[in-house]
Short mmCIF file of C-alpha atoms and ligand atoms in Angstrom, two decimals:
data_model
loop_
_atom_site.label_atom_id
_atom_site.label_comp_id
_atom_site.label_asym_id
_atom_site.label_seq_id
_atom_site.Cartn_x
_atom_site.Cartn_y
_atom_site.Cartn_z
CA MET A 113 -15.72 -3.30 -22.97
CA GLN A 114 -12.83 -5.91 -24.69
CA ILE A 115 -9.61 -5.82 -24.20
CA PRO A 116 -7.38 -8.15 -25.93
CA HIS A 117 -6.82 -11.50 -23.91
CA LYS A 118 -3.90 -13.96 -24.73
CA LYS A 119 -4.53 -17.36 -23.14
CA ALA A 120 -1.52 -18.84 -21.28
CA GLU A 121 -0.74 -22.03 -23.10
CA THR A 122 -0.44 -24.14 -19.36
CA LEU A 123 -1.95 -22.42 -16.19
CA LYS A 124 0.32 -22.88 -13.03
CA THR A 125 -0.68 -25.19 -10.18
CA ARG A 126 -2.42 -22.73 -7.43
CA PRO A 127 -1.07 -22.57 -3.88
CA GLN A 128 -2.86 -23.87 -1.00
CA SER A 129 -4.30 -20.51 1.06
CA SER A 130 -3.08 -21.85 4.36
CA GLN A 131 0.65 -21.74 3.30
CA LEU A 132 0.21 -18.13 1.55
CA GLY A 133 2.88 -15.38 2.62
CA PHE A 134 2.75 -12.71 0.84
CA GLY A 135 4.35 -11.10 -2.88
CA THR A 136 5.85 -14.47 -4.22
CA ILE A 137 3.60 -16.36 -6.38
CA PHE A 138 1.61 -14.38 -9.50
CA THR A 139 -1.04 -16.05 -11.49
CA ASP A 140 -1.44 -16.72 -14.94
CA HIS A 141 -1.82 -13.80 -16.80
CA MET A 142 -0.88 -9.81 -16.48
CA PHE A 143 -2.49 -6.49 -18.23
CA ASN A 144 0.29 -4.62 -20.48
CA MET A 145 -0.03 -1.49 -21.96
CA ASP A 146 2.18 0.81 -23.17
CA TYR A 147 2.38 4.72 -23.76
CA SER A 148 4.52 6.80 -26.51
CA PRO A 149 3.77 10.65 -27.16
CA ASP A 150 2.13 10.04 -30.83
CA LYS A 151 -0.10 7.49 -29.58
CA GLY A 152 -0.95 8.23 -26.21
CA TRP A 153 -1.84 5.32 -24.01
CA HIS A 154 -2.18 2.58 -26.17
CA ASN A 155 -2.91 -1.76 -26.77
CA PRO A 156 -4.19 -2.17 -24.13
CA ARG A 157 -4.11 -6.23 -23.48
CA ILE A 158 -4.04 -9.13 -21.23
CA GLU A 159 -1.33 -11.64 -21.81
CA PRO A 160 0.57 -14.50 -19.85
CA TYR A 161 1.92 -13.07 -16.66
CA ALA A 162 5.83 -13.38 -18.49
CA PRO A 163 9.18 -11.27 -17.86
CA PHE A 164 10.11 -8.12 -20.31
CA VAL A 165 12.91 -8.12 -22.65
CA MET A 166 14.05 -4.34 -21.60
CA GLU A 167 16.68 -2.52 -22.60
CA PRO A 168 20.04 -1.82 -20.10
CA SER A 169 19.50 1.87 -20.93
CA SER A 170 15.51 1.86 -19.54
CA MET A 171 15.20 5.04 -18.30
CA VAL A 172 13.18 3.58 -14.88
CA LEU A 173 16.36 1.62 -14.36
CA HIS A 174 18.13 4.79 -13.77
CA TYR A 175 16.38 7.69 -13.10
CA GLY A 176 13.49 5.50 -10.86
CA GLN A 177 10.93 6.67 -12.46
CA ALA A 178 8.34 4.77 -11.40
CA ILE A 179 4.83 4.52 -9.79
CA PHE A 180 2.28 1.75 -8.27
CA GLU A 181 -0.04 1.22 -6.04
CA GLY A 182 -1.53 -1.92 -4.39
CA LEU A 183 -5.07 -2.73 -3.58
CA LYS A 184 -6.71 -6.01 -2.84
CA ALA A 185 -9.51 -8.68 -4.11
CA TYR A 186 -11.22 -10.44 -1.74
CA ARG A 187 -13.62 -13.89 -2.01
CA THR A 188 -17.07 -13.26 -0.28
CA ALA A 189 -18.52 -16.22 2.23
CA ASP A 190 -20.76 -17.19 -1.55
CA GLY A 191 -18.22 -17.92 -3.31
CA GLY A 192 -17.91 -14.24 -5.10
CA VAL A 193 -15.30 -12.05 -5.52
CA GLN A 194 -15.07 -8.29 -4.57
CA LEU A 195 -12.65 -5.21 -4.54
CA PHE A 196 -11.78 -2.73 -2.22
CA ARG A 197 -11.54 1.35 -3.06
CA PRO A 198 -10.35 0.51 -6.11
CA GLN A 199 -11.35 4.02 -7.67
CA ASP A 200 -9.13 5.52 -4.87
CA ASN A 201 -6.39 3.50 -5.36
CA LEU A 202 -6.66 3.75 -9.30
CA HIS A 203 -6.82 7.95 -8.53
CA ARG A 204 -4.11 8.21 -6.10
CA PHE A 205 -1.88 6.34 -9.40
CA ASN A 206 -2.60 9.13 -11.75
CA LEU A 207 -1.83 11.52 -8.43
CA SER A 208 1.71 9.76 -8.21
CA ALA A 209 1.76 9.81 -11.67
CA LYS A 210 0.98 13.69 -12.63
CA ARG A 211 4.25 14.44 -9.29
CA MET A 212 6.71 12.01 -11.31
CA CYS A 213 6.00 13.68 -14.59
CA ILE A 214 4.26 10.24 -16.01
CA PRO A 215 1.06 11.17 -18.51
CA GLN A 216 -2.30 10.90 -17.19
CA PHE A 217 -4.49 7.98 -17.83
CA ASP A 218 -7.84 7.20 -18.12
CA GLU A 219 -9.15 6.36 -14.95
CA ALA A 220 -12.62 4.44 -15.29
CA PHE A 221 -10.75 2.99 -18.61
CA LEU A 222 -8.12 1.45 -16.15
CA LEU A 223 -10.54 0.23 -13.41
CA GLU A 224 -12.03 -1.54 -16.62
CA ALA A 225 -8.79 -3.59 -17.45
CA LEU A 226 -8.22 -4.50 -13.70
CA ILE A 227 -11.54 -5.74 -13.24
CA GLU A 228 -11.44 -7.65 -16.13
CA LEU A 229 -8.46 -9.42 -15.22
CA VAL A 230 -9.43 -9.87 -11.70
CA ARG A 231 -12.53 -11.49 -13.66
CA ILE A 232 -9.95 -13.91 -15.43
CA GLU A 233 -8.31 -14.51 -12.94
CA LYS A 234 -11.12 -15.01 -10.06
CA ASP A 235 -10.06 -18.79 -9.31
CA TRP A 236 -6.69 -17.51 -8.16
CA VAL A 237 -8.70 -15.71 -5.02
CA PRO A 238 -7.79 -17.60 -1.80
CA ASP A 239 -10.71 -17.85 0.09
CA GLY A 240 -9.03 -18.47 3.68
CA GLU A 241 -8.88 -16.60 6.95
CA GLY A 242 -6.94 -13.60 5.99
CA THR A 243 -6.16 -14.48 2.57
CA SER A 244 -6.77 -11.90 -0.79
CA LEU A 245 -5.93 -11.00 -4.15
CA TYR A 246 -3.06 -8.19 -4.14
CA ILE A 247 -3.50 -6.19 -7.38
CA ARG A 248 -0.43 -3.96 -8.14
CA PRO A 249 -0.47 -1.63 -11.03
CA THR A 250 2.82 0.13 -12.50
CA ILE A 251 4.10 2.51 -14.55
CA ILE A 252 7.47 2.48 -15.60
CA ALA A 253 9.54 5.22 -17.84
CA THR A 254 10.81 2.30 -20.88
CA ASP A 255 13.14 4.98 -23.11
CA PRO A 256 16.60 4.16 -23.85
CA PHE A 257 18.48 7.46 -22.87
CA ILE A 258 20.95 7.98 -20.17
CA GLY A 259 20.64 11.84 -19.58
CA LEU A 260 18.45 13.25 -17.12
CA ARG A 261 14.72 14.22 -18.56
CA ALA A 262 11.24 12.61 -18.61
CA SER A 263 10.56 9.71 -20.36
CA ASN A 264 8.49 9.68 -23.27
CA THR A 265 7.25 6.22 -23.61
CA TYR A 266 6.00 3.95 -20.63
CA ARG A 267 4.77 0.54 -19.95
CA LEU A 268 1.95 0.30 -17.57
CA PHE A 269 1.62 -3.60 -16.22
CA ILE A 270 -0.84 -4.95 -13.61
CA ILE A 271 0.27 -8.04 -12.17
CA LEU A 272 -1.55 -10.08 -9.20
CA SER A 273 -0.42 -12.56 -6.31
CA PRO A 274 -2.22 -14.73 -3.83
CA VAL A 275 -1.27 -13.12 -0.30
CA GLY A 276 -1.63 -14.32 3.65
CA ALA A 277 -0.37 -11.57 5.90
CA TYR A 278 1.98 -8.83 4.82
CA TYR A 279 4.39 -9.63 8.43
CA PRO A 280 5.31 -12.44 9.89
CA GLU A 281 3.81 -10.78 13.28
CA GLY A 282 0.95 -11.72 11.46
CA PHE A 283 -1.89 -9.55 14.13
CA ASN A 284 0.55 -9.52 16.67
CA PRO A 285 2.46 -6.32 17.98
CA VAL A 286 5.17 -5.32 16.08
CA LYS A 287 8.24 -3.71 17.60
CA ILE A 288 8.88 -0.27 16.19
CA TRP A 289 12.40 1.80 16.33
CA VAL A 290 12.94 5.55 16.21
CA THR A 291 15.49 7.16 13.83
CA ASN A 292 15.91 11.05 14.01
CA GLU A 293 19.01 10.04 12.01
CA TYR A 294 17.44 9.00 8.44
CA VAL A 295 13.79 9.84 7.17
CA ARG A 296 11.88 8.64 4.71
CA ALA A 297 10.91 11.75 2.59
CA VAL A 298 10.97 16.00 3.26
CA ARG A 299 8.38 18.18 2.40
CA GLY A 300 8.34 19.50 -1.26
CA GLY A 301 10.14 15.84 -2.26
CA VAL A 302 7.98 13.14 -3.27
CA GLY A 303 7.24 11.22 -0.24
CA GLN A 304 3.35 11.86 -0.91
CA ALA A 305 3.39 9.96 -3.83
CA LYS A 306 4.20 6.03 -4.25
CA THR A 307 7.04 6.21 -5.80
CA ALA A 308 9.81 3.31 -6.38
CA GLY A 309 12.22 5.60 -4.70
CA ASN A 310 10.63 6.13 -1.25
CA TYR A 311 10.53 2.33 -0.66
CA ALA A 312 14.50 2.49 -1.43
CA ALA A 313 15.19 4.73 0.51
CA SER A 314 13.37 3.33 3.48
CA LEU A 315 16.03 0.50 3.44
CA TYR A 316 18.85 1.43 4.99
CA ALA A 317 16.95 2.27 7.66
CA GLY A 318 14.51 -0.44 7.71
CA GLN A 319 18.07 -2.56 8.19
CA LEU A 320 19.48 -1.10 11.10
CA ALA A 321 15.87 -1.85 12.85
CA HIS A 322 16.56 -5.34 12.17
CA GLU A 323 19.87 -5.37 13.65
CA GLU A 324 17.88 -3.63 16.66
CA GLY A 325 15.78 -5.98 16.70
CA TYR A 326 13.09 -4.37 15.76
CA THR A 327 10.75 -5.05 12.65
CA GLN A 328 9.45 -1.92 11.91
CA VAL A 329 11.04 2.29 12.31
CA LEU A 330 8.75 5.44 12.85
CA TRP A 331 9.86 7.78 10.87
CA LEU A 332 10.00 11.49 11.34
CA ASP A 333 9.75 14.67 9.48
CA GLY A 334 13.21 15.00 7.39
CA VAL A 335 13.32 19.22 8.82
CA GLU A 336 12.43 19.36 12.94
CA ARG A 337 13.05 15.34 12.77
CA LYS A 338 10.40 15.23 15.60
CA TYR A 339 7.23 14.93 14.17
CA ILE A 340 6.19 11.47 13.30
CA GLU A 341 5.14 10.68 10.08
CA GLU A 342 4.77 6.95 8.87
CA VAL A 343 5.65 3.72 10.26
CA GLY A 344 7.77 1.05 7.54
CA THR A 345 5.49 1.09 4.91
CA MET A 346 2.33 1.69 7.04
CA ASN A 347 1.10 4.88 8.08
CA ILE A 348 0.51 5.62 11.59
CA PHE A 349 -2.27 5.65 14.45
CA PHE A 350 -2.08 7.03 18.17
CA LEU A 351 -5.18 6.31 20.52
CA ILE A 352 -4.21 8.52 23.46
CA GLY A 353 -6.74 9.52 25.79
CA ASP A 354 -10.06 9.14 23.95
CA GLU A 355 -8.48 10.90 20.84
CA LEU A 356 -7.17 8.52 17.76
CA ILE A 357 -4.58 10.80 16.23
CA THR A 358 -2.35 10.53 12.81
CA PRO A 359 -0.32 12.86 11.51
CA ALA A 360 -2.01 15.02 8.78
CA LEU A 361 -1.26 14.80 4.86
CA ASN A 362 1.48 17.11 4.88
CA GLY A 363 3.33 16.47 1.70
CA SER A 364 6.03 14.05 2.99
CA ILE A 365 3.82 11.53 3.62
CA LEU A 366 1.25 8.87 1.75
CA ALA A 367 -2.52 9.32 1.66
CA GLY A 368 -3.18 5.73 2.63
CA VAL A 369 -6.90 4.73 1.57
CA THR A 370 -6.64 2.26 4.52
CA ARG A 371 -5.57 5.53 6.26
CA ASP A 372 -8.82 7.16 5.28
CA SER A 373 -11.08 3.77 6.20
CA VAL A 374 -9.94 3.72 9.44
CA ILE A 375 -10.79 7.58 9.99
CA SER A 376 -14.03 6.90 8.57
CA LEU A 377 -14.64 3.94 10.62
CA ALA A 378 -13.41 5.43 13.99
CA LYS A 379 -15.67 8.76 12.92
CA SER A 380 -19.22 6.21 12.19
CA TRP A 381 -18.35 4.88 15.76
CA GLY A 382 -18.51 8.38 17.71
CA MET A 383 -15.00 8.70 18.27
CA LYS A 384 -12.88 11.80 17.91
CA VAL A 385 -10.31 11.36 14.79
CA VAL A 386 -7.74 14.45 14.44
CA GLU A 387 -5.34 14.43 11.85
CA ARG A 388 -2.35 16.87 13.56
CA GLN A 389 1.40 17.66 14.00
CA LEU A 390 2.20 14.47 16.38
CA ALA A 391 5.92 15.48 18.04
CA ILE A 392 7.28 11.93 19.51
CA ASP A 393 7.82 13.33 23.25
CA GLU A 394 4.46 14.26 23.18
CA VAL A 395 4.13 10.52 22.21
CA PHE A 396 6.33 9.31 25.24
CA ALA A 397 5.22 11.88 27.51
CA ALA A 398 1.46 10.33 27.16
CA HIS A 399 2.52 7.07 27.59
CA ALA A 400 4.01 8.28 31.18
CA GLN A 401 1.09 9.81 32.18
CA GLY A 402 -0.93 6.59 31.25
CA GLN A 403 -2.27 7.97 28.13
CA LEU A 404 -0.81 6.17 25.77
CA LYS A 405 -3.23 3.45 25.18
CA GLU A 406 -2.79 2.32 21.49
CA VAL A 407 -0.34 2.68 18.68
CA PHE A 408 -0.72 0.92 14.78
CA GLY A 409 0.06 1.23 11.58
CA SER A 410 -2.59 1.17 8.79
CA GLY A 411 -1.77 0.24 5.11
CA THR A 412 -2.84 -2.28 2.32
CA ALA A 413 -0.53 -5.22 2.40
CA ALA A 414 -0.68 -5.53 6.18
CA VAL A 415 -4.22 -3.79 7.05
CA ILE A 416 -3.60 -2.84 10.47
CA SER A 417 -0.72 -3.65 12.30
CA PRO A 418 -0.89 -3.07 15.92
CA VAL A 419 2.65 -1.97 17.70
CA GLY A 420 3.19 -3.06 20.75
CA LYS A 421 6.82 -1.40 21.65
CA ILE A 422 8.15 1.73 20.60
CA LYS A 423 12.11 2.21 21.17
CA PHE A 424 14.07 5.79 20.59
CA GLY A 425 16.76 6.47 21.90
CA SER A 426 17.54 4.68 24.86
CA GLN A 427 14.19 4.53 26.46
CA GLU A 428 11.17 1.75 24.96
CA ILE A 429 8.43 1.95 26.21
CA VAL A 430 5.77 -0.65 25.62
CA ILE A 431 2.52 0.41 24.69
CA GLY A 432 -0.96 -0.95 27.05
CA ASP A 433 0.63 -4.50 28.26
CA GLY A 434 1.87 -5.48 25.02
CA ALA A 435 -0.10 -6.97 23.78
CA VAL A 436 -3.12 -6.16 21.26
CA GLY A 437 -5.41 -3.69 22.42
CA SER A 438 -9.26 -4.06 21.71
CA PHE A 439 -9.56 -0.91 19.90
CA SER A 440 -6.48 -1.87 16.90
CA ALA A 441 -8.72 -5.44 17.10
CA ARG A 442 -12.03 -3.66 16.77
CA LEU A 443 -10.84 -1.67 13.30
CA PHE A 444 -8.65 -4.57 12.25
CA HIS A 445 -12.43 -6.43 12.71
CA ASP A 446 -14.54 -4.39 11.16
CA LEU A 447 -12.20 -3.25 8.58
CA MET A 448 -12.01 -7.18 7.20
CA ASP A 449 -15.30 -7.98 7.53
CA LEU A 450 -16.51 -5.07 5.41
CA GLN A 451 -13.56 -6.26 2.41
CA TYR A 452 -14.72 -10.13 2.70
CA GLY A 453 -18.52 -8.41 2.61
CA LYS A 454 -19.41 -10.21 5.91
CA THR A 455 -20.92 -6.61 6.43
CA ALA A 456 -23.20 -4.51 5.18
CA ASP A 457 -21.14 -0.93 3.60
CA PRO A 458 -22.41 1.47 4.25
CA PHE A 459 -19.59 3.87 3.16
CA LYS A 460 -19.95 2.07 -0.37
CA TRP A 461 -16.33 0.63 -0.51
CA THR A 462 -16.91 -2.30 -1.94
CA MET A 463 -17.14 -2.94 -5.47
CA LYS A 464 -18.65 -6.37 -6.42
CA VAL A 465 -16.75 -8.08 -9.69
CA ALA A 466 -17.33 -11.52 -9.98
C1 COI B 1922 0.87 -1.84 0.27
O1 COI B 1922 0.66 -1.49 2.18
O2 COI B 1922 0.10 -2.29 -0.43
C2 COI B 1922 2.27 -1.06 -0.10
O3 COI B 1922 2.11 -0.55 -1.59
C3 COI B 1922 3.48 -1.25 0.48
C4 COI B 1922 4.15 -2.03 0.42
C5 COI B 1922 5.64 -2.74 0.90
C6 COI B 1922 3.69 -3.78 0.01
#
């Protein structure tokens, strides 16, 4: 497939791998495509990364009709580049689109476009330990209209950002703060969709957590305020006794691609993995009985993020000895080895693109 490609006149200086943080640097080119009712998705093109000109009345700015994805391209030892489960991210992108009344796109076509963009920008894929090229497909509503309805026109774009660790803590354990006052999402709402408003909704409690000296919020369900849903922007896992437990997907939890990878990897090691409702009280009780061995978050940006402490009300518990547990460490390393192509991939999750 040939997508029109307008080259950037001057190329940016690429950062050193060792200096990479998260999400501040963008590559030379981006992918754009538009939607209108008469033409459908049309005018796919790769062009220089540049600001958009938008009407102040653009619907996305008022009602938040916006969805996005996050996936990564990794530098392999032979100098090549591979993607990790890109079809799963693009499928979830379409599911989010459906929930937010955004027209469906052709997943196979978008994958081709994404691959072409990554190939053009392959020199931007960093090669340092824990670094990658973060890929951010996004769709925004562009009708200039301030009444409330679904937009008729949309812009789909993909931007690329070379990244290192998401949290300043890197793979060191984070401290999390449980809130039963604020919720991220409710069943029947849009928690399952990767839509901008979910992230905006999480900011205030995140700010309170920071003020208390915690890195992330642990979210409880919106109805009973007792069942665990997610942590920060990640899914969450608990190693209790010999079982790996994660909240079941109930409509208000994002179906994480890393979550699914963790479940598959742990099962392949013969581990018992249970997806079910898990109350915060049960976690504290398991800790009191010495059964709570490890806790960690999973997500594309942070990969595996071990939890060292959990604060709920006036009680704070330390997980294990507060250091990274051996199970989280094994998961982190095995997952990264697969993503970087250092080990064989029996799951067929990786896709070599350059
Ligand atoms: C990701 O983990 O990829 C996300 O989309 C979360 C975002 C806040 C970086």
